[in-house]
């Protein structure tokens, strides 16, 4: 049945007697869906943030010179979910534990970030949300199990160490993206480039359904962040949000 067919990009599989090739076209349909949806959704979110007074006010420590709406992460989140949904419908792809983990973790991060934008959260509360999101990923099977060192052997991690390394890695990169989100377009631009690189890596080196999911999630994220840059380049008309140092009017 189609439920057990492999979805590898370069691989011809057989479901019964019929060969099937997973084409690049489906990936770029998802990319286009994410790109177009974020272009449409971001102005709506920007207006909503203005109406709700969810804005960043210029201060001595900030580089922007005018009051700017935040909550841009909502537009990225929604467009990413739309892109994933379009891919799954077009490719007849079914939910896996890995995909549920990624979507669940993204939802937790979005919720905590949005609450921080609207009401403000303590550093401990934000860290709790980050660990919770990373924990969902790990529980659903998204873990670092091997570390590839160029020119050396592959290091295989024990199940216990894999959990610890995965949690630290995810929480660290959440905060890295937060920390670089200080200049217009920087965080979205780096995320877009990194997602494109991950997409290329997954499609060129991977075999099996896990790499397919890594590929389409990466290309969807690339589309979402690329479209968001339309409004986030200097001078930005909206920020991603989740900036505890910003003051709301």
PDB file of C-alpha atoms in Angstrom:
ATOM      1  CA  UNK A   1       0.000   0.000   0.000  1.00  0.00           C
ATOM      2  CA  UNK A   2       1.066   3.653  -0.263  1.00  0.00           C
ATOM      3  CA  UNK A   3       1.504   3.727   3.532  1.00  0.00           C
ATOM      4  CA  UNK A   4       4.657   1.643   3.361  1.00  0.00           C
ATOM      5  CA  UNK A   5       6.222   3.119   0.244  1.00  0.00           C
ATOM      6  CA  UNK A   6       9.602   4.793   0.732  1.00  0.00           C
ATOM      7  CA  UNK A   7       9.682   8.460  -0.204  1.00  0.00           C
ATOM      8  CA  UNK A   8      13.363   8.847  -1.048  1.00  0.00           C
ATOM      9  CA  UNK A   9      14.058  11.567  -3.585  1.00  0.00           C
ATOM     10  CA  UNK A  10      16.378   9.623  -5.889  1.00  0.00           C
ATOM     11  CA  UNK A  11      15.124   6.141  -5.278  1.00  0.00           C
ATOM     12  CA  UNK A  12      12.650   4.166  -7.392  1.00  0.00           C
ATOM     13  CA  UNK A  13      10.465   2.171  -5.037  1.00  0.00           C
ATOM     14  CA  UNK A  14       7.845  -0.440  -5.628  1.00  0.00           C
ATOM     15  CA  UNK A  15       4.416  -0.491  -4.069  1.00  0.00           C
ATOM     16  CA  UNK A  16       3.168  -3.775  -5.318  1.00  0.00           C
ATOM     17  CA  UNK A  17       4.228  -3.799  -8.967  1.00  0.00           C
ATOM     18  CA  UNK A  18       4.205  -0.087  -9.699  1.00  0.00           C
ATOM     19  CA  UNK A  19       7.478   1.876  -9.551  1.00  0.00           C
ATOM     20  CA  UNK A  20       7.279   5.376  -8.102  1.00  0.00           C
ATOM     21  CA  UNK A  21       9.791   8.203  -8.156  1.00  0.00           C
ATOM     22  CA  UNK A  22       9.586  11.042  -5.669  1.00  0.00           C
ATOM     23  CA  UNK A  23      10.294  14.203  -7.668  1.00  0.00           C
ATOM     24  CA  UNK A  24      11.803  17.528  -6.755  1.00  0.00           C
ATOM     25  CA  UNK A  25       8.618  19.175  -7.940  1.00  0.00           C
ATOM     26  CA  UNK A  26       6.759  18.311  -4.740  1.00  0.00           C
ATOM     27  CA  UNK A  27       9.428  19.945  -2.636  1.00  0.00           C
ATOM     28  CA  UNK A  28       9.176  23.169  -4.584  1.00  0.00           C
ATOM     29  CA  UNK A  29       5.384  23.110  -4.466  1.00  0.00           C
ATOM     30  CA  UNK A  30       5.746  23.121  -0.677  1.00  0.00           C
ATOM     31  CA  UNK A  31       8.403  25.846  -0.934  1.00  0.00           C
ATOM     32  CA  UNK A  32       6.090  27.976  -3.073  1.00  0.00           C
ATOM     33  CA  UNK A  33       3.149  27.434  -0.723  1.00  0.00           C
ATOM     34  CA  UNK A  34       5.193  28.570   2.279  1.00  0.00           C
ATOM     35  CA  UNK A  35       6.650  31.527   0.385  1.00  0.00           C
ATOM     36  CA  UNK A  36       3.326  32.808  -0.938  1.00  0.00           C
ATOM     37  CA  UNK A  37       1.471  32.261   2.316  1.00  0.00           C
ATOM     38  CA  UNK A  38       4.013  34.203   4.390  1.00  0.00           C
ATOM     39  CA  UNK A  39       3.879  37.062   1.876  1.00  0.00           C
ATOM     40  CA  UNK A  40       0.105  37.228   2.390  1.00  0.00           C
ATOM     41  CA  UNK A  41      -0.015  36.518   6.133  1.00  0.00           C
ATOM     42  CA  UNK A  42       2.769  38.848   7.303  1.00  0.00           C
ATOM     43  CA  UNK A  43       0.937  42.140   6.526  1.00  0.00           C
ATOM     44  CA  UNK A  44      -2.137  40.766   8.316  1.00  0.00           C
ATOM     45  CA  UNK A  45      -0.055  39.858  11.365  1.00  0.00           C
ATOM     46  CA  UNK A  46       1.666  43.246  11.225  1.00  0.00           C
ATOM     47  CA  UNK A  47      -1.669  45.057  11.322  1.00  0.00           C
ATOM     48  CA  UNK A  48      -2.872  42.775  14.123  1.00  0.00           C
ATOM     49  CA  UNK A  49       0.229  43.519  16.186  1.00  0.00           C
ATOM     50  CA  UNK A  50      -0.346  47.254  15.721  1.00  0.00           C
ATOM     51  CA  UNK A  51      -3.980  46.959  16.795  1.00  0.00           C
ATOM     52  CA  UNK A  52      -3.016  44.954  19.876  1.00  0.00           C
ATOM     53  CA  UNK A  53      -0.064  47.257  20.630  1.00  0.00           C
ATOM     54  CA  UNK A  54       2.431  44.401  20.409  1.00  0.00           C
ATOM     55  CA  UNK A  55       5.313  46.587  19.284  1.00  0.00           C
ATOM     56  CA  UNK A  56       8.984  47.256  19.914  1.00  0.00           C
ATOM     57  CA  UNK A  57       9.719  50.775  21.081  1.00  0.00           C
ATOM     58  CA  UNK A  58      13.058  52.407  20.120  1.00  0.00           C
ATOM     59  CA  UNK A  59      15.559  52.580  22.973  1.00  0.00           C
ATOM     60  CA  UNK A  60      19.229  53.401  23.422  1.00  0.00           C
ATOM     61  CA  UNK A  61      20.129  49.704  23.090  1.00  0.00           C
ATOM     62  CA  UNK A  62      18.162  49.141  19.874  1.00  0.00           C
ATOM     63  CA  UNK A  63      19.027  50.085  16.301  1.00  0.00           C
ATOM     64  CA  UNK A  64      15.522  50.730  14.973  1.00  0.00           C
ATOM     65  CA  UNK A  65      14.295  54.322  15.059  1.00  0.00           C
ATOM     66  CA  UNK A  66      10.531  53.859  15.057  1.00  0.00           C
ATOM     67  CA  UNK A  67       7.947  51.797  16.858  1.00  0.00           C
ATOM     68  CA  UNK A  68       7.795  48.464  15.016  1.00  0.00           C
ATOM     69  CA  UNK A  69       5.271  45.616  15.298  1.00  0.00           C
ATOM     70  CA  UNK A  70       6.562  42.281  16.526  1.00  0.00           C
ATOM     71  CA  UNK A  71       4.790  38.893  16.370  1.00  0.00           C
ATOM     72  CA  UNK A  72       6.312  38.106  12.965  1.00  0.00           C
ATOM     73  CA  UNK A  73       6.984  34.611  14.232  1.00  0.00           C
ATOM     74  CA  UNK A  74       3.250  33.973  13.897  1.00  0.00           C
ATOM     75  CA  UNK A  75       3.434  34.546  10.137  1.00  0.00           C
ATOM     76  CA  UNK A  76       6.456  32.248   9.821  1.00  0.00           C
ATOM     77  CA  UNK A  77       4.804  29.565  11.948  1.00  0.00           C
ATOM     78  CA  UNK A  78       1.519  29.621  10.024  1.00  0.00           C
ATOM     79  CA  UNK A  79       3.183  29.631   6.617  1.00  0.00           C
ATOM     80  CA  UNK A  80       5.434  26.760   7.630  1.00  0.00           C
ATOM     81  CA  UNK A  81       2.433  24.688   8.725  1.00  0.00           C
ATOM     82  CA  UNK A  82       0.703  25.523   5.449  1.00  0.00           C
ATOM     83  CA  UNK A  83       3.769  24.435   3.480  1.00  0.00           C
ATOM     84  CA  UNK A  84       3.997  21.160   5.401  1.00  0.00           C
ATOM     85  CA  UNK A  85       0.288  20.545   4.891  1.00  0.00           C
ATOM     86  CA  UNK A  86       0.507  21.207   1.147  1.00  0.00           C
ATOM     87  CA  UNK A  87       3.423  18.811   0.796  1.00  0.00           C
ATOM     88  CA  UNK A  88       1.678  16.076   2.764  1.00  0.00           C
ATOM     89  CA  UNK A  89      -1.462  16.385   0.651  1.00  0.00           C
ATOM     90  CA  UNK A  90       0.400  16.527  -2.658  1.00  0.00           C
ATOM     91  CA  UNK A  91       2.771  13.670  -1.817  1.00  0.00           C
ATOM     92  CA  UNK A  92       0.217  11.587   0.109  1.00  0.00           C
ATOM     93  CA  UNK A  93       2.727  11.645   2.936  1.00  0.00           C
ATOM     94  CA  UNK A  94       1.617  10.330   6.310  1.00  0.00           C
ATOM     95  CA  UNK A  95       2.445  11.597   9.774  1.00  0.00           C
ATOM     96  CA  UNK A  96       5.478  10.018  11.387  1.00  0.00           C
ATOM     97  CA  UNK A  97       6.628  10.375  14.984  1.00  0.00           C
ATOM     98  CA  UNK A  98       9.517  12.576  13.795  1.00  0.00           C
ATOM     99  CA  UNK A  99       7.182  14.935  11.956  1.00  0.00           C
ATOM    100  CA  UNK A 100       4.797  15.117  14.914  1.00  0.00           C
ATOM    101  CA  UNK A 101       7.775  15.943  17.116  1.00  0.00           C
ATOM    102  CA  UNK A 102       8.940  18.760  14.847  1.00  0.00           C
ATOM    103  CA  UNK A 103       5.462  20.266  14.526  1.00  0.00           C
ATOM    104  CA  UNK A 104       4.772  19.878  18.237  1.00  0.00           C
ATOM    105  CA  UNK A 105       8.084  21.424  19.216  1.00  0.00           C
ATOM    106  CA  UNK A 106       7.554  24.323  16.804  1.00  0.00           C
ATOM    107  CA  UNK A 107       4.099  24.933  18.250  1.00  0.00           C
ATOM    108  CA  UNK A 108       5.433  25.041  21.811  1.00  0.00           C
ATOM    109  CA  UNK A 109       8.184  27.482  20.852  1.00  0.00           C
ATOM    110  CA  UNK A 110       5.673  29.681  19.025  1.00  0.00           C
ATOM    111  CA  UNK A 111       3.251  29.744  21.969  1.00  0.00           C
ATOM    112  CA  UNK A 112       5.913  30.650  24.515  1.00  0.00           C
ATOM    113  CA  UNK A 113       7.390  33.261  22.170  1.00  0.00           C
ATOM    114  CA  UNK A 114       4.000  34.842  21.504  1.00  0.00           C
ATOM    115  CA  UNK A 115       3.197  35.003  25.216  1.00  0.00           C
ATOM    116  CA  UNK A 116       6.581  36.628  25.812  1.00  0.00           C
ATOM    117  CA  UNK A 117       5.770  39.254  23.161  1.00  0.00           C
ATOM    118  CA  UNK A 118       2.326  39.973  24.588  1.00  0.00           C
ATOM    119  CA  UNK A 119       2.868  39.740  28.343  1.00  0.00           C
ATOM    120  CA  UNK A 120       6.553  39.091  28.919  1.00  0.00           C
ATOM    121  CA  UNK A 121       8.065  35.955  30.423  1.00  0.00           C
ATOM    122  CA  UNK A 122      10.837  35.484  32.924  1.00  0.00           C
ATOM    123  CA  UNK A 123      14.094  33.932  31.686  1.00  0.00           C
ATOM    124  CA  UNK A 124      13.242  30.772  33.636  1.00  0.00           C
ATOM    125  CA  UNK A 125       9.819  30.496  31.987  1.00  0.00           C
ATOM    126  CA  UNK A 126      11.343  30.919  28.532  1.00  0.00           C
ATOM    127  CA  UNK A 127      13.998  28.319  29.278  1.00  0.00           C
ATOM    128  CA  UNK A 128      11.279  25.957  30.473  1.00  0.00           C
ATOM    129  CA  UNK A 129       9.454  26.380  27.154  1.00  0.00           C
ATOM    130  CA  UNK A 130      12.632  25.731  25.198  1.00  0.00           C
ATOM    131  CA  UNK A 131      13.436  22.573  27.151  1.00  0.00           C
ATOM    132  CA  UNK A 132       9.826  21.431  26.807  1.00  0.00           C
ATOM    133  CA  UNK A 133       9.953  21.868  23.022  1.00  0.00           C
ATOM    134  CA  UNK A 134      13.293  20.074  22.814  1.00  0.00           C
ATOM    135  CA  UNK A 135      11.901  17.325  25.040  1.00  0.00           C
ATOM    136  CA  UNK A 136       8.992  16.755  22.668  1.00  0.00           C
ATOM    137  CA  UNK A 137      11.455  16.324  19.802  1.00  0.00           C
ATOM    138  CA  UNK A 138      13.534  13.843  21.763  1.00  0.00           C
ATOM    139  CA  UNK A 139      10.543  11.851  23.006  1.00  0.00           C
ATOM    140  CA  UNK A 140       9.214  11.558  19.451  1.00  0.00           C
ATOM    141  CA  UNK A 141      12.561  10.230  18.229  1.00  0.00           C
ATOM    142  CA  UNK A 142      14.293  13.307  16.785  1.00  0.00           C
ATOM    143  CA  UNK A 143      17.708  12.794  18.332  1.00  0.00           C
ATOM    144  CA  UNK A 144      21.398  13.165  17.569  1.00  0.00           C
ATOM    145  CA  UNK A 145      22.594   9.575  17.554  1.00  0.00           C
ATOM    146  CA  UNK A 146      25.869   9.934  15.667  1.00  0.00           C
ATOM    147  CA  UNK A 147      28.436  12.708  15.418  1.00  0.00           C
ATOM    148  CA  UNK A 148      30.372  12.841  12.143  1.00  0.00           C
ATOM    149  CA  UNK A 149      33.820  14.377  12.516  1.00  0.00           C
ATOM    150  CA  UNK A 150      35.440  15.215   9.152  1.00  0.00           C
ATOM    151  CA  UNK A 151      38.530  13.088   8.606  1.00  0.00           C
ATOM    152  CA  UNK A 152      37.799  10.918  11.625  1.00  0.00           C
ATOM    153  CA  UNK A 153      35.521   8.085  12.627  1.00  0.00           C
ATOM    154  CA  UNK A 154      31.827   8.491  13.344  1.00  0.00           C
ATOM    155  CA  UNK A 155      31.066   8.718  17.061  1.00  0.00           C
ATOM    156  CA  UNK A 156      27.970   6.769  18.069  1.00  0.00           C
ATOM    157  CA  UNK A 157      26.217   8.065  21.161  1.00  0.00           C
ATOM    158  CA  UNK A 158      24.582   5.892  23.785  1.00  0.00           C
ATOM    159  CA  UNK A 159      20.793   6.346  24.170  1.00  0.00           C
ATOM    160  CA  UNK A 160      21.279   8.335  27.387  1.00  0.00           C
ATOM    161  CA  UNK A 161      23.988  10.577  25.949  1.00  0.00           C
ATOM    162  CA  UNK A 162      21.961  11.034  22.775  1.00  0.00           C
ATOM    163  CA  UNK A 163      19.097  12.494  24.792  1.00  0.00           C
ATOM    164  CA  UNK A 164      21.366  14.894  26.680  1.00  0.00           C
ATOM    165  CA  UNK A 165      23.255  16.065  23.593  1.00  0.00           C
ATOM    166  CA  UNK A 166      20.014  16.517  21.640  1.00  0.00           C
ATOM    167  CA  UNK A 167      18.400  18.619  24.372  1.00  0.00           C
ATOM    168  CA  UNK A 168      21.463  20.842  24.752  1.00  0.00           C
ATOM    169  CA  UNK A 169      21.844  21.216  20.980  1.00  0.00           C
ATOM    170  CA  UNK A 170      18.243  22.265  20.368  1.00  0.00           C
ATOM    171  CA  UNK A 171      18.078  24.693  23.306  1.00  0.00           C
ATOM    172  CA  UNK A 172      21.439  26.189  22.327  1.00  0.00           C
ATOM    173  CA  UNK A 173      20.369  26.878  18.753  1.00  0.00           C
ATOM    174  CA  UNK A 174      17.044  28.345  19.832  1.00  0.00           C
ATOM    175  CA  UNK A 175      18.976  30.903  21.852  1.00  0.00           C
ATOM    176  CA  UNK A 176      21.577  31.437  19.129  1.00  0.00           C
ATOM    177  CA  UNK A 177      18.828  32.490  16.713  1.00  0.00           C
ATOM    178  CA  UNK A 178      17.302  34.709  19.406  1.00  0.00           C
ATOM    179  CA  UNK A 179      20.640  36.379  20.090  1.00  0.00           C
ATOM    180  CA  UNK A 180      21.401  37.171  16.443  1.00  0.00           C
ATOM    181  CA  UNK A 181      17.936  38.647  15.917  1.00  0.00           C
ATOM    182  CA  UNK A 182      19.254  42.115  16.609  1.00  0.00           C
ATOM    183  CA  UNK A 183      19.682  43.463  13.088  1.00  0.00           C
ATOM    184  CA  UNK A 184      17.020  43.661  10.405  1.00  0.00           C
ATOM    185  CA  UNK A 185      16.891  40.473   8.359  1.00  0.00           C
ATOM    186  CA  UNK A 186      19.821  38.780  10.104  1.00  0.00           C
ATOM    187  CA  UNK A 187      18.057  35.912  11.879  1.00  0.00           C
ATOM    188  CA  UNK A 188      15.631  35.244   9.017  1.00  0.00           C
ATOM    189  CA  UNK A 189      18.425  35.435   6.451  1.00  0.00           C
ATOM    190  CA  UNK A 190      20.731  33.041   8.288  1.00  0.00           C
ATOM    191  CA  UNK A 191      17.851  30.648   8.927  1.00  0.00           C
ATOM    192  CA  UNK A 192      16.922  30.730   5.244  1.00  0.00           C
ATOM    193  CA  UNK A 193      20.492  29.989   4.149  1.00  0.00           C
ATOM    194  CA  UNK A 194      20.903  27.223   6.734  1.00  0.00           C
ATOM    195  CA  UNK A 195      17.577  25.653   5.723  1.00  0.00           C
ATOM    196  CA  UNK A 196      18.583  25.688   2.067  1.00  0.00           C
ATOM    197  CA  UNK A 197      21.870  23.998   2.948  1.00  0.00           C
ATOM    198  CA  UNK A 198      20.064  21.355   4.986  1.00  0.00           C
ATOM    199  CA  UNK A 199      17.692  20.737   2.098  1.00  0.00           C
ATOM    200  CA  UNK A 200      20.590  20.191  -0.281  1.00  0.00           C
ATOM    201  CA  UNK A 201      22.349  17.893   2.180  1.00  0.00           C
ATOM    202  CA  UNK A 202      19.210  15.808   2.766  1.00  0.00           C
ATOM    203  CA  UNK A 203      18.453  15.380  -0.915  1.00  0.00           C
ATOM    204  CA  UNK A 204      22.011  14.544  -1.923  1.00  0.00           C
ATOM    205  CA  UNK A 205      23.132  12.240   0.878  1.00  0.00           C
ATOM    206  CA  UNK A 206      20.057  10.704   2.438  1.00  0.00           C
ATOM    207  CA  UNK A 207      18.144   7.527   1.761  1.00  0.00           C
ATOM    208  CA  UNK A 208      14.756   6.768   3.280  1.00  0.00           C
ATOM    209  CA  UNK A 209      11.740   8.531   4.692  1.00  0.00           C
ATOM    210  CA  UNK A 210      13.648  10.320   7.458  1.00  0.00           C
ATOM    211  CA  UNK A 211      15.695  12.249   4.904  1.00  0.00           C
ATOM    212  CA  UNK A 212      12.595  13.092   2.897  1.00  0.00           C
ATOM    213  CA  UNK A 213      11.031  14.684   5.962  1.00  0.00           C
ATOM    214  CA  UNK A 214      14.253  16.563   6.714  1.00  0.00           C
ATOM    215  CA  UNK A 215      14.249  17.799   3.117  1.00  0.00           C
ATOM    216  CA  UNK A 216      10.691  19.067   2.929  1.00  0.00           C
ATOM    217  CA  UNK A 217      10.774  20.629   6.407  1.00  0.00           C
ATOM    218  CA  UNK A 218      13.986  22.432   5.447  1.00  0.00           C
ATOM    219  CA  UNK A 219      12.660  23.693   2.124  1.00  0.00           C
ATOM    220  CA  UNK A 220       9.426  24.848   3.768  1.00  0.00           C
ATOM    221  CA  UNK A 221      11.391  26.765   6.395  1.00  0.00           C
ATOM    222  CA  UNK A 222      13.505  28.301   3.640  1.00  0.00           C
ATOM    223  CA  UNK A 223      10.365  29.478   1.867  1.00  0.00           C
ATOM    224  CA  UNK A 224       8.822  30.908   5.031  1.00  0.00           C
ATOM    225  CA  UNK A 225      11.906  32.860   6.042  1.00  0.00           C
ATOM    226  CA  UNK A 226      12.666  34.026   2.499  1.00  0.00           C
ATOM    227  CA  UNK A 227       9.190  35.493   2.176  1.00  0.00           C
ATOM    228  CA  UNK A 228       9.400  37.054   5.619  1.00  0.00           C
ATOM    229  CA  UNK A 229      12.564  38.874   4.579  1.00  0.00           C
ATOM    230  CA  UNK A 230      10.394  40.939   2.234  1.00  0.00           C
ATOM    231  CA  UNK A 231       9.131  42.742   5.366  1.00  0.00           C
ATOM    232  CA  UNK A 232      12.116  42.211   7.672  1.00  0.00           C
ATOM    233  CA  UNK A 233      14.920  43.723   5.587  1.00  0.00           C
ATOM    234  CA  UNK A 234      16.232  47.097   6.701  1.00  0.00           C
ATOM    235  CA  UNK A 235      14.212  49.125   7.454  1.00  0.00           C
ATOM    236  CA  UNK A 236      12.104  46.320   8.910  1.00  0.00           C
ATOM    237  CA  UNK A 237       8.357  46.879   9.107  1.00  0.00           C
ATOM    238  CA  UNK A 238       7.919  43.887  11.453  1.00  0.00           C
ATOM    239  CA  UNK A 239      10.140  41.846  13.748  1.00  0.00           C
ATOM    240  CA  UNK A 240      10.037  38.127  14.465  1.00  0.00           C
ATOM    241  CA  UNK A 241       9.323  38.884  18.105  1.00  0.00           C
ATOM    242  CA  UNK A 242      10.215  37.054  21.324  1.00  0.00           C
ATOM    243  CA  UNK A 243      12.429  39.879  22.544  1.00  0.00           C
ATOM    244  CA  UNK A 244      12.176  40.253  26.284  1.00  0.00           C
ATOM    245  CA  UNK A 245      14.371  43.331  26.215  1.00  0.00           C
ATOM    246  CA  UNK A 246      11.886  45.254  24.104  1.00  0.00           C
ATOM    247  CA  UNK A 247       9.292  47.370  25.836  1.00  0.00           C
ATOM    248  CA  UNK A 248       5.670  47.476  24.801  1.00  0.00           C
ATOM    249  CA  UNK A 249       3.854  50.814  24.915  1.00  0.00           C
TER     250      UNK A 249
END
